[in-house]
Amino acid sequence: MEFVVTLNMEIVRIVQSIIEGERDVIANLANTSAVLWEHMPRLNWVGFYIVRQVRKIDATYFDQLVLGPFQGKPACIRINIGRGVCGAAAASKQTIVVPNVDEFADHIVCDGNSKSEIVTPIIVNDKVVAVLDIDSPELDRFSESDAQMVRSVAELLAKGCAW
Ligand code: SME
């Protein structure tokens, strides 16, 4: 457990140093997904969904989560706010830990290997601009320490990018 806490503090430091001096959203999300993929053991997917405004036929707009930089297998491209774990995290503005995805009724299956996941929103001026989604092939993979780490990473990205 102590090892996990130390590793997680180290991951936050690496993300901080890798995004320092750069405010481009795509570049920072891409490098952050690579850092998490490299340093967090037992993952099968890590990446971002970015909130985009989608134009409807009547020329009104609605917010939708659209696939951003990630590591792992190709994934679902669009997720409505409120749908799946990602959409629930965006709607509630809360970090959501799912120990067993089969027990989360609305889970959206992208990679059938995913058994547990954690999703945290990135919030700028009280508005969700993206979510960070991390999936594991192991049941109950994500601890409270992991939840704290992803929240810290989300805060760094909220402040460190030109959203
Ligand atoms: N599991 C997510 C969908 C995204 S993929 O896992 C990459 C969800 O239910 O929101």
Tab-separated table of C-alpha atoms and ligand atoms in Angstrom, residues 45 49 75-76 79 83-87 106-108 110 117 133 135, ligand 1:
chain	number	residue	atom	x	y	z
A	45	TRP	CA	-6.875	1.454	-21.399
A	49	TYR	CA	-12.967	12.114	-23.514
A	75	ALA	CA	-12.453	2.881	-28.235
A	76	CYS	CA	-15.998	4.226	-28.540
A	79	ILE	CA	-20.559	9.209	-25.280
A	83	ARG	CA	-24.333	7.685	-20.203
A	84	GLY	CA	-21.809	5.065	-19.096
A	85	VAL	CA	-19.264	5.630	-16.374
A	86	CYS	CA	-17.657	8.508	-18.294
A	87	GLY	CA	-20.976	10.259	-18.823
A	106	ASP	CA	-24.963	1.472	-17.749
A	107	HIS	CA	-21.310	0.591	-18.376
A	108	ILE	CA	-20.340	1.029	-22.041
A	110	CYS	CA	-15.277	-0.680	-25.408
A	117	GLU	CA	-12.409	1.381	-13.951
A	133	ASP	CA	-10.934	7.293	-17.947
A	135	ASP	CA	-9.605	0.778	-17.219
B	1	SME	N1	-16.079	2.430	-19.979
B	1	SME	C1	-16.556	3.660	-20.409
B	1	SME	C2	-16.547	3.789	-21.893
B	1	SME	C3	-15.239	4.214	-22.423
B	1	SME	S1	-14.168	2.934	-22.636
B	1	SME	O1	-14.009	2.146	-21.428
B	1	SME	C4	-12.717	3.468	-23.176
B	1	SME	C5	-17.909	4.021	-19.868
B	1	SME	O2	-18.762	3.179	-19.547
B	1	SME	O3	-18.117	5.205	-19.749
